[in-house]
Amino acid sequence: MRNKTAVIDIGSNTIRLVIYDYEPKKGMREIENIKTVARLKSFLDDDNKLNEKGLTLLKDALLAFNEIIDYHGIQDVRAAATAAIRQAVNQQEIVSRMKDETGVQINILTEEEEAYFGYLAVIHSTPVLSAVTVDIGGGSTEVTYYEHKQLIHSHSFPFGAVSLKKDFMEGDQMTQNEHKKLIRFLKSEFNSLGWLKNKKVPIVAIGGSARNVAQIHQQLIKYPVAGVHQYWMEEKDLQETNDMLTAMSKEDLEKLDGLSSDRTDIIAPASQVFCELYKIVDAKGFMFSKKGLREGIVLKELMKRYTAPLSKDNVFMESLNELAFDYSINKEQADQMVSLTTELYSHLCALNVLEENEEDLKLIKRGAYLYYLGDYIDSDSSSQHTFYIIGNRSIDGILHRDRIKIAAVASFKSKSMLYQFLEPFQEWFSDDEREKMRIIGALVKFAYSLNGSKRNIISQLEIRKKGEGLLVTLFAEGRTIAEEYQAGKQKKHLEKALKTNIELDFKKMVIISNR
């Protein structure tokens, strides 16, 4: 069963249409994303009334979105308005006129709802168990605090990137005096919330301003993989980026890679918000999540129809299922890979050839399940395609560093190719970590060879020491001509990694009939 939902997000800075598709076996994915910059916040007059020009901009955007929604044949449309409309004294007139003139029923989100939807998206798409979330819009800033993925506190501040620019920047560039005033204001606002102080947890930021900060930093350091979802920054990274943004002229900002043209005038105050919040929270890192308000709205609706449309407790597995679906991974064969690899690992640990480690076992299972998924594109260059796909695809529930480790194991072909793939990531991993990936990769590749006929006929294995080497006995439910050839050919990688000889002994299982 497929469900398509269109979400119209009417913000203070932008109005955006996003279309989502949900299938129980595949999960939720974004299939269309269109935005227009409206700056509705700037069309609120001194009495906080949205003027006629603002109403016309909103109407034109909704009519344009209607055409796209009709093209996709979508019946489920969710239009949500945030701070600009919420703060407008003529909000009921806005809702009524838009319904009459465009047919779109707008739901004005409360401050609590806006914060909750952002939190809901974060816990279903990131690995962070406890965090402070922040979402800077054009006219408001929502923060939440959750522990073990349970919401504890939430709050909406009546300021956003557009309003901060208006209140603290007279020109195109923030002066030193304006900068000091902004910092004092933000410290005062954040200090007013006692539950924000000294939480010592990561900050998970959502929204366009956070995305731009992450993109800018990636460009500055020539980040070697694609995607900003779950991109991690330390305090020094955040502060250095902020110092640069607040010091740059409008002309320089317009040329800055990673910065959207519609945010050149508001990125400096937004970036300062992140820095001041980081200090108040005494945060342990800063991570961007591309899943936010809109995804939360869809998730809330899906939760009414399904018991658990997505798992907040096993986010990675949900994303793994999506990968398997997209690249036609044979689940039975993938499960056999995981079974064989973990059994090999267990025996080698029991013999003290390897040291048992929970993180290593997790990496083994993930790498084994996704091993050579690049076959879907081209079997002759499966290793290269596998590394590229996993390394550059957004995968919920793991940080980028862990994604590269999985890519290295799942694509393992040889030591030389592994080190070639890891060349752009020299600063990410120590020599010991690279050697660990080599051993695990060789183990997974050897397990792959034990299913050479793709019939899952190896049902049991044993490993014991024999002289200076190892004897691996493999029990099969059928003839093993393909397995013997492949395993004999591929064991060399494991022998070199373990620095020991491996002897193979294939035995046919005797099937006893009850007849």
Short mmCIF file of C-alpha atoms in Angstrom, two decimals:
data_model
loop_
_atom_site.label_atom_id
_atom_site.label_comp_id
_atom_site.label_asym_id
_atom_site.label_seq_id
_atom_site.Cartn_x
_atom_site.Cartn_y
_atom_site.Cartn_z
CA MET A 1 0.00 0.00 0.00
CA ARG A 2 1.42 3.41 -1.01
CA ASN A 3 0.60 6.75 0.55
CA LYS A 4 1.45 10.08 -1.08
CA THR A 5 1.23 13.23 1.00
CA ALA A 6 1.86 16.83 -0.04
CA VAL A 7 3.05 19.20 2.69
CA ILE A 8 2.94 22.95 2.13
CA ASP A 9 5.19 24.62 4.68
CA ILE A 10 4.28 28.32 4.96
CA GLY A 11 7.22 29.82 6.80
CA SER A 12 8.33 33.34 7.56
CA ASN A 13 11.14 33.21 5.00
CA THR A 14 10.09 30.60 2.43
CA ILE A 15 7.00 28.73 1.29
CA ARG A 16 7.79 25.18 0.29
CA LEU A 17 5.95 22.25 -1.23
CA VAL A 18 7.30 18.78 -0.47
CA ILE A 19 5.71 15.56 -1.66
CA TYR A 20 6.35 12.33 0.24
CA ASP A 21 5.73 8.72 -0.69
CA TYR A 22 5.36 6.05 1.98
CA GLU A 23 5.38 2.27 1.58
CA PRO A 24 5.44 -0.01 4.65
CA LYS A 25 8.27 -2.16 3.22
CA LYS A 26 10.29 0.73 1.89
CA GLY A 27 9.70 3.58 4.32
CA MET A 28 9.14 7.26 3.63
CA ARG A 29 10.90 9.18 0.90
CA GLU A 30 10.80 12.67 -0.54
CA ILE A 31 9.89 12.70 -4.24
CA GLU A 32 9.42 16.43 -4.90
CA ASN A 33 10.71 19.60 -3.20
CA ILE A 34 9.90 23.08 -4.50
CA LYS A 35 10.27 26.39 -2.71
CA THR A 36 9.69 30.07 -3.25
CA VAL A 37 11.18 32.88 -1.17
CA ALA A 38 8.31 35.02 0.09
CA ARG A 39 9.63 36.66 3.30
CA LEU A 40 6.07 36.89 4.64
CA LYS A 41 7.47 38.17 7.92
CA SER A 42 8.49 41.39 6.15
CA PHE A 43 4.88 42.00 5.06
CA LEU A 44 3.58 42.26 8.62
CA ASP A 45 2.88 45.95 9.32
CA ASP A 46 3.45 47.73 12.63
CA ASP A 47 0.21 46.26 13.99
CA ASN A 48 1.29 42.74 12.94
CA LYS A 49 -1.24 42.58 10.14
CA LEU A 50 -0.24 40.75 6.97
CA ASN A 51 -0.71 43.31 4.21
CA GLU A 52 -2.27 42.83 0.78
CA LYS A 53 1.07 42.29 -0.95
CA GLY A 54 1.89 39.47 1.46
CA LEU A 55 -1.53 37.92 0.89
CA THR A 56 -1.03 38.05 -2.88
CA LEU A 57 2.38 36.38 -2.62
CA LEU A 58 0.90 33.62 -0.51
CA LYS A 59 -2.05 33.16 -2.86
CA ASP A 60 0.18 32.95 -5.96
CA ALA A 61 2.43 30.37 -4.31
CA LEU A 62 -0.53 28.19 -3.28
CA LEU A 63 -2.08 28.33 -6.75
CA ALA A 64 1.23 27.30 -8.31
CA PHE A 65 1.61 24.44 -5.83
CA ASN A 66 -1.95 23.30 -6.57
CA GLU A 67 -0.99 22.64 -10.18
CA ILE A 68 1.91 20.41 -9.09
CA ILE A 69 -0.25 18.59 -6.54
CA ASP A 70 -2.93 17.97 -9.17
CA TYR A 71 -0.31 16.68 -11.61
CA HIS A 72 0.71 14.04 -9.04
CA GLY A 73 -2.92 13.21 -8.29
CA ILE A 74 -2.52 13.72 -4.54
CA GLN A 75 -5.56 13.92 -2.29
CA ASP A 76 -3.77 14.14 1.07
CA VAL A 77 -2.58 17.77 1.34
CA ARG A 78 -1.28 19.27 4.59
CA ALA A 79 -0.74 23.04 4.63
CA ALA A 80 0.99 24.23 7.80
CA ALA A 81 1.74 27.84 8.69
CA THR A 82 4.29 28.88 11.28
CA ALA A 83 5.44 32.14 12.90
CA ALA A 84 4.56 34.75 10.25
CA ILE A 85 0.90 33.70 10.04
CA ARG A 86 0.74 32.73 13.71
CA GLN A 87 1.85 36.22 14.72
CA ALA A 88 -0.51 37.97 12.28
CA VAL A 89 -3.52 39.63 13.91
CA ASN A 90 -5.56 38.87 10.77
CA GLN A 91 -4.72 35.19 10.75
CA GLN A 92 -8.34 34.06 10.47
CA GLU A 93 -8.85 36.33 7.48
CA ILE A 94 -5.73 34.79 5.89
CA VAL A 95 -6.99 31.25 6.43
CA SER A 96 -10.48 32.09 5.13
CA ARG A 97 -9.26 33.94 2.04
CA MET A 98 -6.76 31.26 1.06
CA LYS A 99 -9.45 28.59 1.42
CA ASP A 100 -11.86 30.59 -0.77
CA GLU A 101 -9.32 31.73 -3.37
CA THR A 102 -7.06 28.63 -3.64
CA GLY A 103 -8.98 25.77 -2.03
CA VAL A 104 -6.08 25.16 0.39
CA GLN A 105 -7.01 24.71 4.04
CA ILE A 106 -4.20 26.18 6.15
CA ASN A 107 -3.52 24.84 9.62
CA ILE A 108 -1.75 27.38 11.81
CA LEU A 109 0.64 25.43 14.01
CA THR A 110 0.95 26.32 17.67
CA GLU A 111 4.43 26.92 19.05
CA GLU A 112 4.23 23.54 20.82
CA GLU A 113 3.22 21.71 17.63
CA GLU A 114 6.01 23.29 15.61
CA ALA A 115 8.63 22.25 18.17
CA TYR A 116 7.14 18.75 18.52
CA PHE A 117 7.14 18.00 14.79
CA GLY A 118 10.82 18.90 14.53
CA TYR A 119 11.66 16.67 17.50
CA LEU A 120 9.59 13.82 16.03
CA ALA A 121 11.53 13.91 12.76
CA VAL A 122 14.91 14.04 14.51
CA ILE A 123 14.36 10.99 16.71
CA HIS A 124 13.21 8.95 13.69
CA SER A 125 16.13 9.89 11.44
CA THR A 126 19.28 10.29 13.55
CA PRO A 127 21.27 8.11 15.98
CA VAL A 128 21.37 10.73 18.76
CA LEU A 129 19.66 9.32 21.87
CA SER A 130 19.55 12.57 23.88
CA ALA A 131 19.87 16.09 22.48
CA VAL A 132 18.75 19.68 22.28
CA THR A 133 17.11 20.43 18.93
CA VAL A 134 16.95 23.88 17.36
CA ASP A 135 15.02 25.09 14.33
CA ILE A 136 15.52 28.71 13.27
CA GLY A 137 12.76 29.92 11.04
CA GLY A 138 12.25 33.40 9.69
CA GLY A 139 10.17 34.61 12.62
CA SER A 140 10.60 32.09 15.44
CA THR A 141 13.15 29.66 16.88
CA GLU A 142 12.01 26.35 18.34
CA VAL A 143 14.11 24.40 20.83
CA THR A 144 13.43 21.07 22.50
CA TYR A 145 15.27 18.81 24.91
CA TYR A 146 14.81 15.06 24.78
CA GLU A 147 16.34 12.16 26.72
CA HIS A 148 16.52 8.63 25.27
CA LYS A 149 14.25 9.88 22.48
CA GLN A 150 11.53 11.00 24.93
CA LEU A 151 10.53 14.67 24.79
CA ILE A 152 11.18 16.47 28.09
CA HIS A 153 10.94 20.21 27.29
CA SER A 154 10.07 22.45 24.34
CA HIS A 155 9.90 26.19 23.77
CA SER A 156 9.39 28.66 20.92
CA PHE A 157 11.26 31.99 20.95
CA PRO A 158 9.54 34.84 19.07
CA PHE A 159 12.61 35.63 16.99
CA GLY A 160 14.03 34.11 13.82
CA ALA A 161 16.63 34.80 11.16
CA VAL A 162 14.53 37.44 9.38
CA SER A 163 13.43 39.27 12.51
CA LEU A 164 16.98 39.21 13.96
CA LYS A 165 18.31 40.74 10.76
CA LYS A 166 15.64 43.44 10.95
CA ASP A 167 16.30 44.20 14.63
CA PHE A 168 20.10 43.96 14.72
CA MET A 169 21.39 44.82 11.22
CA GLU A 170 20.71 48.20 9.67
CA GLY A 171 22.94 47.57 6.66
CA ASP A 172 24.04 44.56 4.64
CA GLN A 173 26.82 43.68 7.08
CA MET A 174 26.69 43.44 10.85
CA THR A 175 28.78 46.06 12.65
CA GLN A 176 30.80 45.22 15.76
CA ASN A 177 28.34 47.11 17.93
CA GLU A 178 25.35 45.32 16.37
CA HIS A 179 27.15 42.02 16.82
CA LYS A 180 27.68 42.67 20.54
CA LYS A 181 24.03 43.65 20.99
CA LEU A 182 22.87 40.49 19.23
CA ILE A 183 25.06 38.29 21.42
CA ARG A 184 23.76 39.98 24.60
CA PHE A 185 20.18 39.51 23.41
CA LEU A 186 20.64 35.82 22.57
CA LYS A 187 22.40 35.08 25.86
CA SER A 188 19.56 36.73 27.76
CA GLU A 189 16.90 34.80 25.83
CA PHE A 190 18.58 31.41 26.20
CA ASN A 191 19.43 31.98 29.86
CA SER A 192 15.72 32.54 30.52
CA LEU A 193 15.18 28.81 29.98
CA GLY A 194 16.69 27.03 32.96
CA TRP A 195 16.36 23.60 31.37
CA LEU A 196 18.70 24.55 28.49
CA LYS A 197 21.74 25.18 30.67
CA ASN A 198 24.68 22.75 30.85
CA LYS A 199 22.84 19.81 29.34
CA LYS A 200 26.12 18.47 27.88
CA VAL A 201 24.38 16.76 24.96
CA PRO A 202 24.69 17.29 21.20
CA ILE A 203 22.67 19.98 19.45
CA VAL A 204 20.69 18.72 16.46
CA ALA A 205 19.82 21.62 14.17
CA ILE A 206 17.14 21.56 11.49
CA GLY A 207 16.01 24.08 8.89
CA GLY A 208 17.55 26.07 6.04
CA SER A 209 19.96 28.19 8.08
CA ALA A 210 21.51 25.13 9.73
CA ARG A 211 21.75 23.38 6.37
CA ASN A 212 23.62 26.37 4.92
CA VAL A 213 26.08 26.50 7.83
CA ALA A 214 26.81 22.79 7.34
CA GLN A 215 27.21 23.19 3.58
CA ILE A 216 29.54 26.18 3.97
CA HIS A 217 31.77 24.28 6.40
CA GLN A 218 31.91 21.28 4.08
CA GLN A 219 33.03 23.52 1.23
CA LEU A 220 35.68 25.17 3.42
CA ILE A 221 37.32 21.88 4.38
CA LYS A 222 36.76 20.21 0.98
CA TYR A 223 34.63 17.52 2.58
CA PRO A 224 35.11 14.25 0.66
CA VAL A 225 31.57 12.80 0.70
CA ALA A 226 28.17 14.06 -0.40
CA GLY A 227 25.24 15.04 1.78
CA VAL A 228 24.70 17.16 4.90
CA HIS A 229 22.18 14.99 6.76
CA GLN A 230 23.81 13.97 10.08
CA TYR A 231 26.87 16.11 9.31
CA TRP A 232 28.82 16.60 12.54
CA MET A 233 30.66 19.75 13.62
CA GLU A 234 32.71 20.47 16.72
CA GLU A 235 32.50 23.80 18.56
CA LYS A 236 35.63 25.15 16.83
CA ASP A 237 34.13 24.29 13.42
CA LEU A 238 30.94 26.14 14.27
CA GLN A 239 32.77 29.15 15.73
CA GLU A 240 35.20 29.46 12.83
CA THR A 241 32.35 29.35 10.33
CA ASN A 242 30.40 31.94 12.33
CA ASP A 243 33.42 34.27 12.62
CA MET A 244 33.85 34.13 8.87
CA LEU A 245 30.17 34.76 8.12
CA THR A 246 29.85 37.74 10.46
CA ALA A 247 32.99 39.34 8.99
CA MET A 248 32.09 38.93 5.30
CA SER A 249 30.59 41.64 3.14
CA LYS A 250 27.38 41.13 1.20
CA GLU A 251 29.38 40.81 -2.02
CA ASP A 252 31.62 38.10 -0.55
CA LEU A 253 28.64 36.21 0.89
CA GLU A 254 26.99 36.18 -2.52
CA LYS A 255 30.03 34.34 -3.90
CA LEU A 256 30.30 31.88 -1.00
CA ASP A 257 29.92 28.21 -1.98
CA GLY A 258 27.27 26.41 0.06
CA LEU A 259 25.24 29.54 0.88
CA SER A 260 21.81 29.90 -0.74
CA SER A 261 21.32 33.23 -2.49
CA ASP A 262 18.14 33.93 -0.49
CA ARG A 263 20.02 33.66 2.83
CA THR A 264 22.98 35.99 2.28
CA ASP A 265 21.44 38.72 4.44
CA ILE A 266 20.21 36.48 7.27
CA ILE A 267 22.91 33.79 7.64
CA ALA A 268 25.10 35.81 10.05
CA PRO A 269 22.47 36.30 12.78
CA ALA A 270 21.26 32.71 12.33
CA SER A 271 24.80 31.37 12.71
CA GLN A 272 25.25 33.41 15.89
CA VAL A 273 22.16 31.74 17.35
CA PHE A 274 23.84 28.33 16.98
CA CYS A 275 27.05 29.53 18.64
CA GLU A 276 25.31 31.08 21.65
CA LEU A 277 23.04 28.07 22.10
CA TYR A 278 26.08 25.78 21.96
CA LYS A 279 27.68 27.67 24.85
CA ILE A 280 24.53 27.70 27.02
CA VAL A 281 23.96 23.97 26.49
CA ASP A 282 27.69 23.20 26.89
CA ALA A 283 27.04 20.95 23.92
CA LYS A 284 29.00 17.86 22.91
CA GLY A 285 28.75 18.52 19.20
CA PHE A 286 26.56 20.10 16.55
CA MET A 287 24.75 17.98 13.98
CA PHE A 288 22.49 18.95 11.10
CA SER A 289 19.36 16.93 10.33
CA LYS A 290 17.68 17.50 7.00
CA LYS A 291 14.56 15.85 8.43
CA GLY A 292 12.46 18.39 10.30
CA LEU A 293 9.04 20.01 10.55
CA ARG A 294 7.60 18.65 7.30
CA GLU A 295 8.72 15.08 7.93
CA GLY A 296 7.31 15.34 11.46
CA ILE A 297 3.91 16.36 10.08
CA VAL A 298 3.82 13.34 7.75
CA LEU A 299 5.05 11.00 10.48
CA LYS A 300 2.31 12.14 12.83
CA GLU A 301 -0.33 11.31 10.22
CA LEU A 302 1.26 7.95 9.41
CA MET A 303 1.26 7.07 13.11
CA LYS A 304 -2.53 7.34 13.04
CA ARG A 305 -2.72 4.72 10.28
CA TYR A 306 0.10 2.38 11.30
CA THR A 307 1.28 1.14 14.70
CA ALA A 308 4.90 2.07 13.96
CA PRO A 309 5.44 3.43 10.43
CA LEU A 310 9.11 4.08 11.27
CA SER A 311 11.16 2.90 14.22
CA LYS A 312 12.75 5.55 16.42
CA ASP A 313 14.68 2.83 18.27
CA ASN A 314 16.29 1.26 15.22
CA VAL A 315 16.66 4.09 12.74
CA PHE A 316 19.54 2.50 10.85
CA MET A 317 17.62 -0.72 10.14
CA GLU A 318 14.79 1.29 8.61
CA SER A 319 17.29 2.94 6.28
CA LEU A 320 18.95 -0.42 5.61
CA ASN A 321 15.63 -1.83 4.44
CA GLU A 322 15.26 1.12 2.07
CA LEU A 323 18.73 0.44 0.63
CA ALA A 324 17.89 -3.22 0.18
CA PHE A 325 14.70 -2.30 -1.64
CA ASP A 326 16.36 0.28 -3.90
CA TYR A 327 19.25 -1.99 -4.93
CA SER A 328 17.34 -5.27 -5.09
CA ILE A 329 19.34 -6.98 -2.35
CA ASN A 330 18.26 -10.61 -1.97
CA LYS A 331 17.28 -10.74 1.70
CA GLU A 332 17.78 -14.49 2.01
CA GLN A 333 21.29 -14.30 0.62
CA ALA A 334 22.08 -11.19 2.67
CA ASP A 335 20.93 -12.96 5.84
CA GLN A 336 23.12 -15.94 4.91
CA MET A 337 26.07 -13.56 4.52
CA VAL A 338 25.46 -12.11 7.97
CA SER A 339 25.09 -15.60 9.47
CA LEU A 340 28.29 -16.97 7.91
CA THR A 341 30.36 -13.89 8.71
CA THR A 342 29.27 -13.67 12.35
CA GLU A 343 29.87 -17.42 12.81
CA LEU A 344 33.38 -17.08 11.36
CA TYR A 345 34.02 -14.11 13.64
CA SER A 346 32.72 -15.96 16.69
CA HIS A 347 35.03 -18.95 16.07
CA LEU A 348 38.07 -16.75 15.45
CA CYS A 349 37.39 -14.85 18.69
CA ALA A 350 37.00 -18.14 20.61
CA LEU A 351 40.44 -19.17 19.31
CA ASN A 352 41.89 -15.76 20.32
CA VAL A 353 42.79 -15.05 16.70
CA LEU A 354 40.60 -11.94 16.94
CA GLU A 355 39.55 -9.94 19.99
CA GLU A 356 35.79 -9.83 20.46
CA ASN A 357 34.35 -6.33 20.22
CA GLU A 358 30.71 -5.22 20.04
CA GLU A 359 31.42 -2.38 17.59
CA ASP A 360 33.38 -4.72 15.30
CA LEU A 361 30.50 -7.19 15.32
CA LYS A 362 28.06 -4.43 14.42
CA LEU A 363 30.29 -3.36 11.52
CA ILE A 364 30.61 -6.98 10.35
CA LYS A 365 26.84 -7.47 10.25
CA ARG A 366 26.19 -4.20 8.42
CA GLY A 367 29.01 -4.69 5.92
CA ALA A 368 27.97 -8.30 5.28
CA TYR A 369 24.34 -7.39 4.65
CA LEU A 370 25.28 -4.72 2.10
CA TYR A 371 28.24 -6.55 0.58
CA TYR A 372 28.65 -5.76 -3.12
CA LEU A 373 25.27 -4.05 -3.43
CA GLY A 374 26.92 -2.30 -6.41
CA ASP A 375 26.21 -5.48 -8.40
CA TYR A 376 22.88 -3.82 -9.10
CA ILE A 377 24.67 -1.32 -11.35
CA ASP A 378 27.53 -3.34 -12.84
CA SER A 379 28.97 -6.62 -11.61
CA ASP A 380 32.36 -5.96 -13.25
CA SER A 381 32.93 -2.85 -11.10
CA SER A 382 30.78 -3.84 -8.13
CA SER A 383 33.38 -2.87 -5.53
CA GLN A 384 33.72 0.72 -6.79
CA HIS A 385 29.97 1.20 -7.13
CA THR A 386 29.37 -0.24 -3.65
CA PHE A 387 31.82 2.13 -1.98
CA TYR A 388 30.48 5.16 -3.84
CA ILE A 389 26.80 4.40 -3.18
CA ILE A 390 27.17 3.73 0.54
CA GLY A 391 29.76 6.48 1.04
CA ASN A 392 27.67 9.17 -0.62
CA ARG A 393 24.11 8.15 0.09
CA SER A 394 22.22 9.66 2.99
CA ILE A 395 21.64 6.83 5.47
CA ASP A 396 19.62 7.58 8.58
CA GLY A 397 20.91 6.48 11.96
CA ILE A 398 24.69 6.67 11.40
CA LEU A 399 27.22 9.48 11.27
CA HIS A 400 29.27 10.01 8.11
CA ARG A 401 32.40 8.44 9.62
CA ASP A 402 30.55 5.19 10.34
CA ARG A 403 29.02 5.28 6.85
CA ILE A 404 32.50 5.26 5.31
CA LYS A 405 33.54 2.32 7.50
CA ILE A 406 30.53 0.33 6.28
CA ALA A 407 31.32 1.34 2.68
CA ALA A 408 34.92 0.12 3.12
CA VAL A 409 33.86 -3.28 4.46
CA ALA A 410 30.94 -3.82 2.07
CA SER A 411 33.13 -3.01 -0.95
CA PHE A 412 36.24 -4.94 0.12
CA LYS A 413 38.11 -6.47 -2.83
CA SER A 414 41.74 -6.25 -1.79
CA LYS A 415 44.00 -4.38 0.61
CA SER A 416 45.29 -2.09 -2.12
CA MET A 417 41.80 -1.13 -3.31
CA LEU A 418 40.63 -0.58 0.28
CA TYR A 419 43.48 1.84 0.93
CA GLN A 420 42.77 3.54 -2.39
CA PHE A 421 39.14 4.09 -1.38
CA LEU A 422 40.22 5.43 2.02
CA GLU A 423 42.82 7.83 0.61
CA PRO A 424 40.53 10.92 0.87
CA PHE A 425 39.83 10.02 4.52
CA GLN A 426 43.40 9.92 5.86
CA GLU A 427 42.55 12.21 8.77
CA TRP A 428 39.39 10.30 9.66
CA PHE A 429 40.97 6.97 10.64
CA SER A 430 44.09 5.79 12.40
CA ASP A 431 46.36 3.09 10.98
CA ASP A 432 44.87 0.62 13.47
CA GLU A 433 41.34 1.46 12.32
CA ARG A 434 42.26 0.99 8.66
CA GLU A 435 43.85 -2.36 9.49
CA LYS A 436 40.71 -3.37 11.40
CA MET A 437 38.59 -2.53 8.33
CA ARG A 438 40.94 -4.64 6.21
CA ILE A 439 40.52 -7.68 8.49
CA ILE A 440 36.74 -7.31 8.68
CA GLY A 441 36.51 -6.70 4.94
CA ALA A 442 38.58 -9.82 4.21
CA LEU A 443 36.37 -11.82 6.57
CA VAL A 444 33.22 -10.62 4.82
CA LYS A 445 34.71 -11.31 1.37
CA PHE A 446 35.63 -14.85 2.45
CA ALA A 447 32.07 -15.41 3.73
CA TYR A 448 30.78 -14.18 0.36
CA SER A 449 32.86 -16.84 -1.39
CA LEU A 450 31.23 -19.52 0.77
CA ASN A 451 27.99 -18.92 -1.08
CA GLY A 452 29.46 -19.11 -4.57
CA SER A 453 26.42 -20.86 -6.05
CA LYS A 454 23.98 -18.48 -4.31
CA ARG A 455 22.08 -21.50 -2.91
CA ASN A 456 22.84 -20.94 0.80
CA ILE A 457 24.04 -24.54 1.15
CA ILE A 458 26.69 -24.00 3.85
CA SER A 459 24.71 -24.73 6.98
CA GLN A 460 27.45 -25.03 9.58
CA LEU A 461 31.16 -24.43 10.03
CA GLU A 462 33.92 -25.15 12.51
CA ILE A 463 37.38 -23.66 12.96
CA ARG A 464 40.25 -25.19 14.89
CA LYS A 465 43.96 -24.64 15.04
CA LYS A 466 46.09 -27.00 12.98
CA GLY A 467 49.80 -26.58 13.49
CA GLU A 468 50.64 -22.94 12.83
CA GLY A 469 47.49 -22.36 10.83
CA LEU A 470 43.72 -22.82 10.90
CA LEU A 471 41.48 -25.58 9.60
CA VAL A 472 38.05 -24.43 8.51
CA THR A 473 35.54 -27.25 8.15
CA LEU A 474 32.40 -26.40 6.19
CA PHE A 475 29.29 -28.56 6.23
CA ALA A 476 27.13 -28.29 3.14
CA GLU A 477 23.72 -29.53 2.07
CA GLY A 478 24.73 -30.30 -1.51
CA ARG A 479 27.70 -30.35 -3.88
CA THR A 480 30.11 -27.48 -3.31
CA ILE A 481 32.01 -27.15 -6.57
CA ALA A 482 31.32 -23.39 -6.80
CA GLU A 483 31.97 -22.74 -3.11
CA GLU A 484 35.26 -24.70 -3.13
CA TYR A 485 36.56 -22.78 -6.14
CA GLN A 486 35.59 -19.34 -4.83
CA ALA A 487 36.73 -19.96 -1.24
CA GLY A 488 40.05 -21.41 -2.41
CA LYS A 489 40.57 -18.33 -4.54
CA GLN A 490 39.53 -15.71 -1.96
CA LYS A 491 40.96 -17.09 1.29
CA LYS A 492 44.33 -15.43 0.52
CA HIS A 493 42.96 -12.03 1.60
CA LEU A 494 41.97 -13.40 4.99
CA GLU A 495 45.25 -15.31 5.35
CA LYS A 496 47.24 -12.12 4.75
CA ALA A 497 45.05 -10.08 7.08
CA LEU A 498 45.28 -12.66 9.89
CA LYS A 499 48.91 -13.56 9.06
CA THR A 500 48.14 -17.28 9.14
CA ASN A 501 47.52 -20.15 6.73
CA ILE A 502 43.97 -21.42 6.26
CA GLU A 503 43.08 -24.94 5.16
CA LEU A 504 39.56 -25.66 3.93
CA ASP A 505 37.67 -28.92 4.35
CA PHE A 506 34.22 -29.17 2.72
CA LYS A 507 31.98 -31.94 4.01
CA LYS A 508 28.63 -32.97 2.64
CA MET A 509 25.89 -33.17 5.28
CA VAL A 510 24.16 -36.52 5.48
CA ILE A 511 20.41 -36.00 5.28
CA ILE A 512 18.62 -38.69 7.27
CA SER A 513 15.18 -39.50 5.93
CA ASN A 514 12.34 -40.40 8.31
CA ARG A 515 10.82 -42.72 5.72
#
